[in-house]
PDB file of C-alpha atoms in Angstrom:
ATOM      1  CA  MET X 109      81.837 -60.343  23.972  1.00 37.00           C
ATOM      2  CA  ASP X 110      85.568 -60.202  24.571  1.00 41.00           C
ATOM      3  CA  ASN X 111      88.243 -61.595  22.454  1.00 43.00           C
ATOM      4  CA  THR X 112      88.919 -64.364  24.857  1.00 41.00           C
ATOM      5  CA  THR X 113      85.358 -65.666  25.002  1.00 39.00           C
ATOM      6  CA  GLU X 114      85.048 -65.357  21.183  1.00 41.00           C
ATOM      7  CA  ARG X 115      88.324 -67.497  20.782  1.00 40.00           C
ATOM      8  CA  THR X 116      86.698 -70.365  22.945  1.00 39.00           C
ATOM      9  CA  LEU X 117      83.714 -70.590  20.910  1.00 52.00           C
ATOM     10  CA  ASN X 118      85.724 -71.951  18.015  1.00 75.00           C
ATOM     11  CA  LYS X 119      86.676 -75.494  18.752  1.00 86.00           C
ATOM     12  CA  ILE X 120      89.222 -75.842  15.823  1.00 88.00           C
ATOM     13  CA  PRO X 121      92.942 -75.189  16.717  1.00 91.00           C
ATOM     14  CA  GLU X 122      94.866 -72.459  15.545  1.00 91.00           C
ATOM     15  CA  VAL X 123      96.706 -73.350  12.142  1.00 91.00           C
ATOM     16  CA  THR X 124     100.371 -73.501  13.050  1.00 93.00           C
ATOM     17  CA  LEU X 125     103.416 -75.325  12.072  1.00 94.00           C
ATOM     18  CA  ILE X 126     102.695 -77.836  15.086  1.00 95.00           C
ATOM     19  CA  PHE X 127      98.898 -78.219  13.697  1.00 96.00           C
ATOM     20  CA  TRP X 128     100.613 -79.572  10.250  1.00 95.00           C
ATOM     21  CA  ILE X 129     103.115 -81.817  12.111  1.00 95.00           C
ATOM     22  CA  ILE X 130     100.461 -83.367  14.284  1.00 96.00           C
ATOM     23  CA  LYS X 131      98.302 -83.713  11.312  1.00 95.00           C
ATOM     24  CA  ILE X 132     100.642 -85.520   9.121  1.00 95.00           C
ATOM     25  CA  ALA X 133     101.416 -87.725  12.067  1.00 95.00           C
ATOM     26  CA  ALA X 134      97.618 -88.497  12.555  1.00 95.00           C
ATOM     27  CA  THR X 135      97.256 -89.270   8.759  1.00 93.00           C
ATOM     28  CA  THR X 136     100.221 -91.853   9.030  1.00 94.00           C
ATOM     29  CA  LEU X 137      98.693 -93.435  12.004  1.00 95.00           C
ATOM     30  CA  GLY X 138      95.418 -93.578  10.289  1.00 91.00           C
ATOM     31  CA  GLU X 139      97.036 -95.689   7.516  1.00 90.00           C
ATOM     32  CA  THR X 140      99.038 -98.093   9.959  1.00 93.00           C
ATOM     33  CA  GLY X 141      96.174 -98.187  12.274  1.00 93.00           C
ATOM     34  CA  GLY X 142      93.538 -99.094   9.737  1.00 91.00           C
ATOM     35  CA  ASP X 143      95.820-101.558   8.186  1.00 90.00           C
ATOM     36  CA  ALA X 144      96.291-103.022  11.509  1.00 92.00           C
ATOM     37  CA  VAL X 145      92.643-103.708  12.075  1.00 92.00           C
ATOM     38  CA  SER X 146      91.613-104.712   8.703  1.00 89.00           C
ATOM     39  CA  MET X 147      94.881-106.803   7.665  1.00 87.00           C
ATOM     40  CA  SER X 148      96.865-107.845  10.547  1.00 89.00           C
ATOM     41  CA  MET X 149      93.629-108.584  12.690  1.00 91.00           C
ATOM     42  CA  HIS X 150      92.197-110.177   9.627  1.00 90.00           C
ATOM     43  CA  LEU X 151      88.826-108.483  10.279  1.00 91.00           C
ATOM     44  CA  GLY X 152      88.477-107.019   6.698  1.00 89.00           C
ATOM     45  CA  TYR X 153      87.894-103.716   5.164  1.00 89.00           C
ATOM     46  CA  LEU X 154      84.110-103.898   5.785  1.00 90.00           C
ATOM     47  CA  VAL X 155      84.225-104.791   9.597  1.00 92.00           C
ATOM     48  CA  GLY X 156      87.051-102.320   9.978  1.00 91.00           C
ATOM     49  CA  THR X 157      85.085 -99.492   8.331  1.00 92.00           C
ATOM     50  CA  VAL X 158      82.169-100.383  10.719  1.00 94.00           C
ATOM     51  CA  ILE X 159      84.351-100.184  13.768  1.00 94.00           C
ATOM     52  CA  PHE X 160      85.998 -96.853  12.904  1.00 93.00           C
ATOM     53  CA  THR X 161      82.663 -95.424  11.617  1.00 93.00           C
ATOM     54  CA  SER X 162      81.167 -95.933  15.287  1.00 95.00           C
ATOM     55  CA  ILE X 163      84.235 -94.567  16.729  1.00 95.00           C
ATOM     56  CA  PHE X 164      84.281 -91.625  14.288  1.00 95.00           C
ATOM     57  CA  LEU X 165      80.305 -90.871  15.185  1.00 95.00           C
ATOM     58  CA  VAL X 166      81.083 -90.956  18.906  1.00 96.00           C
ATOM     59  CA  ALA X 167      83.885 -88.709  18.644  1.00 95.00           C
ATOM     60  CA  VAL X 168      82.264 -86.248  16.381  1.00 95.00           C
ATOM     61  CA  ALA X 169      79.212 -86.004  18.670  1.00 95.00           C
ATOM     62  CA  ALA X 170      81.448 -85.580  21.566  1.00 95.00           C
ATOM     63  CA  GLN X 171      83.315 -82.686  19.479  1.00 94.00           C
ATOM     64  CA  ILE X 172      80.134 -80.855  18.756  1.00 91.00           C
ATOM     65  CA  LYS X 173      78.526 -81.210  22.144  1.00 92.00           C
ATOM     66  CA  ALA X 174      82.028 -79.791  23.830  1.00 91.00           C
ATOM     67  CA  LYS X 175      81.753 -76.107  25.033  1.00 86.00           C
ATOM     68  CA  GLY X 176      85.173 -75.233  23.833  1.00 86.00           C
ATOM     69  CA  PHE X 177      88.460 -76.339  22.092  1.00 89.00           C
ATOM     70  CA  HIS X 178      90.004 -79.586  23.822  1.00 93.00           C
ATOM     71  CA  PRO X 179      93.272 -80.669  21.999  1.00 94.00           C
ATOM     72  CA  PHE X 180      93.023 -84.295  23.020  1.00 95.00           C
ATOM     73  CA  LEU X 181      89.190 -84.715  21.901  1.00 95.00           C
ATOM     74  CA  TYR X 182      89.873 -82.702  18.436  1.00 96.00           C
ATOM     75  CA  TRP X 183      92.974 -84.950  17.537  1.00 96.00           C
ATOM     76  CA  THR X 184      91.254 -88.123  18.509  1.00 95.00           C
ATOM     77  CA  THR X 185      88.428 -86.965  16.170  1.00 96.00           C
ATOM     78  CA  ILE X 186      91.040 -86.394  13.482  1.00 96.00           C
ATOM     79  CA  ILE X 187      92.641 -89.833  14.132  1.00 95.00           C
ATOM     80  CA  ALA X 188      89.019 -91.528  13.875  1.00 94.00           C
ATOM     81  CA  THR X 189      88.423 -89.700  10.444  1.00 94.00           C
ATOM     82  CA  THR X 190      91.945 -90.902   9.075  1.00 93.00           C
ATOM     83  CA  THR X 191      91.285 -94.563  10.262  1.00 94.00           C
ATOM     84  CA  VAL X 192      87.858 -94.767   8.872  1.00 92.00           C
ATOM     85  CA  GLY X 193      89.187 -93.027   5.727  1.00 89.00           C
ATOM     86  CA  THR X 194      91.806 -95.735   5.204  1.00 88.00           C
ATOM     87  CA  THR X 195      89.307 -98.663   5.601  1.00 89.00           C
ATOM     88  CA  LEU X 196      86.432 -97.144   3.748  1.00 88.00           C
ATOM     89  CA  ALA X 197      88.790 -96.434   0.812  1.00 86.00           C
ATOM     90  CA  ASP X 198      90.348 -99.785   0.802  1.00 84.00           C
ATOM     91  CA  PHE X 199      86.778-101.335   0.901  1.00 86.00           C
ATOM     92  CA  ALA X 200      85.495 -99.315  -2.052  1.00 80.00           C
ATOM     93  CA  ASP X 201      88.670 -99.540  -4.145  1.00 75.00           C
ATOM     94  CA  ARG X 202      89.302-103.411  -3.426  1.00 77.00           C
ATOM     95  CA  SER X 203      86.137-105.044  -2.205  1.00 77.00           C
ATOM     96  CA  LEU X 204      83.737-103.169  -4.481  1.00 77.00           C
ATOM     97  CA  GLY X 205      86.349-103.382  -7.182  1.00 76.00           C
ATOM     98  CA  ILE X 206      86.031 -99.831  -8.538  1.00 80.00           C
ATOM     99  CA  GLY X 207      89.777 -99.402  -8.523  1.00 77.00           C
ATOM    100  CA  TYR X 208      91.861 -96.657  -7.308  1.00 77.00           C
ATOM    101  CA  ALA X 209      91.041 -94.450 -10.118  1.00 80.00           C
ATOM    102  CA  GLY X 210      87.374 -94.688  -9.795  1.00 82.00           C
ATOM    103  CA  GLY X 211      87.481 -94.437  -5.993  1.00 79.00           C
ATOM    104  CA  THR X 212      89.730 -91.270  -6.211  1.00 84.00           C
ATOM    105  CA  SER X 213      87.353 -89.766  -8.794  1.00 87.00           C
ATOM    106  CA  LEU X 214      84.223 -90.526  -6.687  1.00 86.00           C
ATOM    107  CA  LEU X 215      85.621 -89.247  -3.409  1.00 87.00           C
ATOM    108  CA  PHE X 216      86.982 -86.189  -5.084  1.00 90.00           C
ATOM    109  CA  THR X 217      83.516 -85.551  -6.514  1.00 92.00           C
ATOM    110  CA  LEU X 218      81.935 -86.096  -2.771  1.00 91.00           C
ATOM    111  CA  LEU X 219      84.638 -83.765  -1.315  1.00 92.00           C
ATOM    112  CA  MET X 220      83.873 -80.886  -3.842  1.00 94.00           C
ATOM    113  CA  ALA X 221      80.157 -81.484  -3.207  1.00 95.00           C
ATOM    114  CA  SER X 222      80.458 -81.162   0.421  1.00 94.00           C
ATOM    115  CA  LEU X 223      82.586 -77.977   0.265  1.00 94.00           C
ATOM    116  CA  TYR X 224      79.988 -76.598  -2.209  1.00 95.00           C
ATOM    117  CA  ILE X 225      77.088 -77.206  -0.212  1.00 96.00           C
ATOM    118  CA  TRP X 226      78.880 -76.006   2.958  1.00 96.00           C
ATOM    119  CA  TYR X 227      79.709 -72.775   1.150  1.00 95.00           C
ATOM    120  CA  ARG X 228      76.078 -72.364  -0.368  1.00 95.00           C
ATOM    121  CA  SER X 229      74.522 -73.203   3.136  1.00 95.00           C
ATOM    122  CA  LEU X 230      76.642 -70.833   5.406  1.00 93.00           C
ATOM    123  CA  GLY X 231      78.582 -68.634   2.944  1.00 93.00           C
ATOM    124  CA  SER X 232      82.015 -69.561   4.013  1.00 92.00           C
ATOM    125  CA  VAL X 233      84.226 -72.669   4.408  1.00 93.00           C
ATOM    126  CA  SER X 234      86.835 -70.977   6.734  1.00 90.00           C
ATOM    127  CA  ILE X 235      87.733 -72.587   9.892  1.00 87.00           C
ATOM    128  CA  ASN X 236      87.354 -69.285  11.375  1.00 84.00           C
ATOM    129  CA  THR X 237      83.798 -69.412  10.860  1.00 86.00           C
ATOM    130  CA  ILE X 238      83.185 -72.843  12.662  1.00 87.00           C
ATOM    131  CA  SER X 239      81.344 -71.848  15.698  1.00 79.00           C
ATOM    132  CA  SER X 240      78.032 -73.474  15.367  1.00 87.00           C
ATOM    133  CA  PRO X 241      76.935 -77.129  15.382  1.00 90.00           C
ATOM    134  CA  LYS X 242      75.895 -76.978  11.609  1.00 92.00           C
ATOM    135  CA  ALA X 243      79.479 -75.500  10.658  1.00 92.00           C
ATOM    136  CA  GLU X 244      80.705 -78.258  12.614  1.00 93.00           C
ATOM    137  CA  MET X 245      79.033 -80.894  10.961  1.00 93.00           C
ATOM    138  CA  PHE X 246      80.193 -79.721   7.595  1.00 95.00           C
ATOM    139  CA  TYR X 247      83.711 -79.370   8.812  1.00 95.00           C
ATOM    140  CA  TRP X 248      83.833 -83.061   9.953  1.00 95.00           C
ATOM    141  CA  MET X 249      81.878 -84.452   6.960  1.00 93.00           C
ATOM    142  CA  THR X 250      84.295 -82.712   4.551  1.00 94.00           C
ATOM    143  CA  ILE X 251      87.483 -83.978   6.586  1.00 94.00           C
ATOM    144  CA  MET X 252      85.917 -87.387   6.346  1.00 92.00           C
ATOM    145  CA  PHE X 253      85.753 -87.246   2.577  1.00 91.00           C
ATOM    146  CA  SER X 254      89.338 -85.669   2.521  1.00 91.00           C
ATOM    147  CA  GLN X 255      90.746 -88.403   4.524  1.00 90.00           C
ATOM    148  CA  THR X 256      89.080 -91.171   2.415  1.00 88.00           C
ATOM    149  CA  LEU X 257      90.115 -89.530  -0.895  1.00 89.00           C
ATOM    150  CA  GLY X 258      93.831 -89.171   0.432  1.00 87.00           C
ATOM    151  CA  THR X 259      93.896 -92.923   0.851  1.00 85.00           C
ATOM    152  CA  ALA X 260      92.717 -93.732  -2.590  1.00 87.00           C
ATOM    153  CA  LEU X 261      94.931 -90.987  -4.065  1.00 89.00           C
ATOM    154  CA  GLY X 262      97.967 -92.127  -2.252  1.00 88.00           C
ATOM    155  CA  ASP X 263      97.349 -95.680  -3.156  1.00 84.00           C
ATOM    156  CA  TRP X 264      96.622 -94.613  -6.925  1.00 89.00           C
ATOM    157  CA  THR X 265      99.906 -92.824  -6.822  1.00 90.00           C
ATOM    158  CA  ALA X 266     102.090 -95.385  -5.373  1.00 85.00           C
ATOM    159  CA  ASP X 267     100.571 -98.380  -7.150  1.00 83.00           C
ATOM    160  CA  THR X 268      98.671 -97.525 -10.345  1.00 80.00           C
ATOM    161  CA  ALA X 269     100.934 -94.817 -11.316  1.00 81.00           C
ATOM    162  CA  GLY X 270     103.894 -96.871 -10.474  1.00 83.00           C
ATOM    163  CA  LEU X 271     105.834 -94.398  -8.364  1.00 88.00           C
ATOM    164  CA  GLY X 272     106.061 -96.550  -5.397  1.00 90.00           C
ATOM    165  CA  TYR X 273     105.715 -95.437  -1.725  1.00 90.00           C
ATOM    166  CA  GLY X 274     109.014 -93.404  -1.728  1.00 90.00           C
ATOM    167  CA  GLY X 275     108.061 -91.756  -5.078  1.00 92.00           C
ATOM    168  CA  GLY X 276     104.625 -91.028  -3.770  1.00 92.00           C
ATOM    169  CA  ALA X 277     105.987 -89.485  -0.558  1.00 93.00           C
ATOM    170  CA  LEU X 278     108.157 -87.232  -2.622  1.00 94.00           C
ATOM    171  CA  VAL X 279     105.559 -86.015  -5.079  1.00 94.00           C
ATOM    172  CA  PHE X 280     102.986 -84.917  -2.126  1.00 95.00           C
ATOM    173  CA  SER X 281     106.045 -83.457  -0.154  1.00 95.00           C
ATOM    174  CA  LEU X 282     106.707 -81.374  -3.363  1.00 96.00           C
ATOM    175  CA  LEU X 283     102.944 -80.328  -3.764  1.00 95.00           C
ATOM    176  CA  LEU X 284     102.769 -79.385  -0.258  1.00 95.00           C
ATOM    177  CA  GLY X 285     105.810 -77.273  -0.764  1.00 95.00           C
ATOM    178  CA  LEU X 286     104.119 -75.479  -3.850  1.00 96.00           C
ATOM    179  CA  VAL X 287     101.169 -74.766  -1.404  1.00 95.00           C
ATOM    180  CA  VAL X 288     103.426 -73.343   1.218  1.00 94.00           C
ATOM    181  CA  ALA X 289     105.200 -71.056  -1.319  1.00 96.00           C
ATOM    182  CA  ALA X 290     101.694 -70.012  -2.598  1.00 95.00           C
ATOM    183  CA  TYR X 291     100.931 -68.986   1.132  1.00 94.00           C
ATOM    184  CA  TYR X 292     104.019 -66.946   1.573  1.00 93.00           C
ATOM    185  CA  TRP X 293     104.470 -65.396  -1.828  1.00 96.00           C
ATOM    186  CA  THR X 294     101.177 -64.912  -3.261  1.00 94.00           C
ATOM    187  CA  ASN X 295      97.644 -63.429  -2.381  1.00 93.00           C
ATOM    188  CA  ILE X 296      95.748 -66.469  -2.924  1.00 93.00           C
ATOM    189  CA  SER X 297      92.865 -67.127  -0.601  1.00 93.00           C
ATOM    190  CA  ARG X 298      93.938 -68.373   2.782  1.00 91.00           C
ATOM    191  CA  THR X 299      90.909 -70.644   2.878  1.00 92.00           C
ATOM    192  CA  LEU X 300      92.028 -72.266  -0.383  1.00 93.00           C
ATOM    193  CA  VAL X 301      95.423 -72.686   0.916  1.00 94.00           C
ATOM    194  CA  PHE X 302      94.335 -74.328   4.160  1.00 94.00           C
ATOM    195  CA  TRP X 303      92.201 -76.860   2.438  1.00 94.00           C
ATOM    196  CA  ALA X 304      94.616 -77.748  -0.362  1.00 94.00           C
ATOM    197  CA  ALA X 305      97.207 -78.326   2.393  1.00 94.00           C
ATOM    198  CA  PHE X 306      94.726 -80.357   4.527  1.00 94.00           C
ATOM    199  CA  ILE X 307      93.862 -82.600   1.521  1.00 92.00           C
ATOM    200  CA  LEU X 308      97.446 -83.193   0.418  1.00 93.00           C
ATOM    201  CA  THR X 309      98.695 -84.013   3.925  1.00 94.00           C
ATOM    202  CA  ARG X 310      96.340 -87.082   3.790  1.00 91.00           C
ATOM    203  CA  PRO X 311      97.794 -88.902   0.751  1.00 91.00           C
ATOM    204  CA  LEU X 312     101.236 -88.029   2.067  1.00 93.00           C
ATOM    205  CA  GLY X 313     100.440 -89.858   5.258  1.00 91.00           C
ATOM    206  CA  ALA X 314      98.919 -92.796   3.375  1.00 89.00           C
ATOM    207  CA  VAL X 315     102.118 -93.556   1.275  1.00 92.00           C
ATOM    208  CA  VAL X 316     104.341 -92.694   4.376  1.00 93.00           C
ATOM    209  CA  GLY X 317     102.312 -95.302   6.380  1.00 91.00           C
ATOM    210  CA  ASP X 318     102.331 -97.914   3.443  1.00 88.00           C
ATOM    211  CA  LEU X 319     106.173 -97.470   3.214  1.00 89.00           C
ATOM    212  CA  LEU X 320     106.541 -98.085   6.795  1.00 91.00           C
ATOM    213  CA  ASP X 321     104.521-101.356   7.116  1.00 85.00           C
ATOM    214  CA  LYS X 322     104.215-102.867   3.715  1.00 84.00           C
ATOM    215  CA  PRO X 323     106.277-105.807   2.809  1.00 84.00           C
ATOM    216  CA  LEU X 324     110.090-105.523   1.550  1.00 84.00           C
ATOM    217  CA  SER X 325     108.972-107.159  -1.878  1.00 79.00           C
ATOM    218  CA  ALA X 326     106.348-104.283  -2.271  1.00 77.00           C
ATOM    219  CA  GLY X 327     108.723-101.689  -1.772  1.00 79.00           C
ATOM    220  CA  GLY X 328     107.908-101.160   1.983  1.00 82.00           C
ATOM    221  CA  LEU X 329     110.026-101.261   5.177  1.00 88.00           C
ATOM    222  CA  ALA X 330     108.072-104.253   6.629  1.00 85.00           C
ATOM    223  CA  LEU X 331     107.792-102.879  10.005  1.00 88.00           C
ATOM    224  CA  SER X 332     104.939-103.793  12.395  1.00 90.00           C
ATOM    225  CA  ARG X 333     101.652-102.153  12.160  1.00 92.00           C
ATOM    226  CA  TYR X 334     101.157-102.265  15.807  1.00 94.00           C
ATOM    227  CA  SER X 335     104.551-101.026  16.550  1.00 94.00           C
ATOM    228  CA  ALA X 336     104.512 -98.192  13.916  1.00 93.00           C
ATOM    229  CA  SER X 337     100.951 -97.175  15.156  1.00 94.00           C
ATOM    230  CA  VAL X 338     101.998 -96.942  18.781  1.00 95.00           C
ATOM    231  CA  ALA X 339     105.120 -95.024  17.987  1.00 95.00           C
ATOM    232  CA  LEU X 340     103.035 -92.583  16.014  1.00 96.00           C
ATOM    233  CA  PHE X 341     100.589 -92.307  18.652  1.00 96.00           C
ATOM    234  CA  ALA X 342     103.128 -91.535  21.303  1.00 97.00           C
ATOM    235  CA  PHE X 343     104.797 -88.957  18.828  1.00 97.00           C
ATOM    236  CA  MET X 344     101.321 -87.200  18.698  1.00 96.00           C
ATOM    237  CA  LEU X 345     100.712 -87.337  22.367  1.00 96.00           C
ATOM    238  CA  THR X 346     104.354 -85.885  23.176  1.00 97.00           C
ATOM    239  CA  CYS X 347     103.468 -82.884  20.716  1.00 96.00           C
ATOM    240  CA  ILE X 348     100.181 -82.098  22.155  1.00 95.00           C
ATOM    241  CA  LEU X 349     101.638 -82.240  25.621  1.00 95.00           C
ATOM    242  CA  LEU X 350     104.654 -80.366  24.895  1.00 95.00           C
ATOM    243  CA  PHE X 351     103.150 -77.520  22.609  1.00 93.00           C
ATOM    244  CA  LYS X 352     100.325 -75.822  23.997  1.00 89.00           C
ATOM    245  CA  GLN X 353      97.541 -75.148  21.036  1.00 90.00           C
ATOM    246  CA  ARG X 354      94.754 -72.617  21.145  1.00 88.00           C
ATOM    247  CA  ALA X 355      91.632 -72.303  19.385  1.00 84.00           C
ATOM    248  CA  ALA X 356      91.574 -70.477  16.097  1.00 79.00           C
ATOM    249  CA  GLU X 357      90.183 -66.943  16.413  1.00 75.00           C
ATOM    250  CA  LYS X 358      86.494 -66.642  15.194  1.00 69.00           C
ATOM    251  CA  ALA X 359      85.575 -64.530  12.475  1.00 61.00           C
ATOM    252  CA  HIS X 360      84.206 -61.097  13.419  1.00 53.00           C
TER     253      HIS X 360
END
């Protein structure tokens, strides 16, 4: 099998700078979009979660069924994970009353369990090994947990820890900076670095999204959730159209 054929079997994009730019935009969109449905439309967290979970399941099914890497399908699925993560975390933290700390602890446990079971089942959690339906299911389940955790962690940092949205954005930006430094200047596992960065981009997007649409009295900029969501979606679409992405190389 030649390299071109092997590349198409992996439906996950190559991890480049544009990947992370689109990922952060997607996580921010997940926050503003999720809040638009659950809060601005007054549908509530439970109904919002049901809506976005349905979209997520359809998108994941299409992604797994696809024969190769399709950027629009992949990023649609990522957006679905971020929106369901937003409403699900808010439902657990607020409607169920377990609080930000409780929600963060629970979701962190679920995320670590997902990675552990994935590793025990297939021997690796590297994106370069995602070329089977089973691996894809583990991948998307892990992403969904990480996106939900990120919402809870972002809210905990901004609200419970008292750092505010700007302070939370600064903290997660600094943590991501440390991950980047570890990538370039240490021999730490590239798989560990990837998942650390992937997880941290979600709370960064969560606090930036809240910074954009929360009321001035709460420390936000009071922008329209609809307008912010449309602007973020347009930015993502522009990036996808302008910068050609290719699939990550499959591990030999």
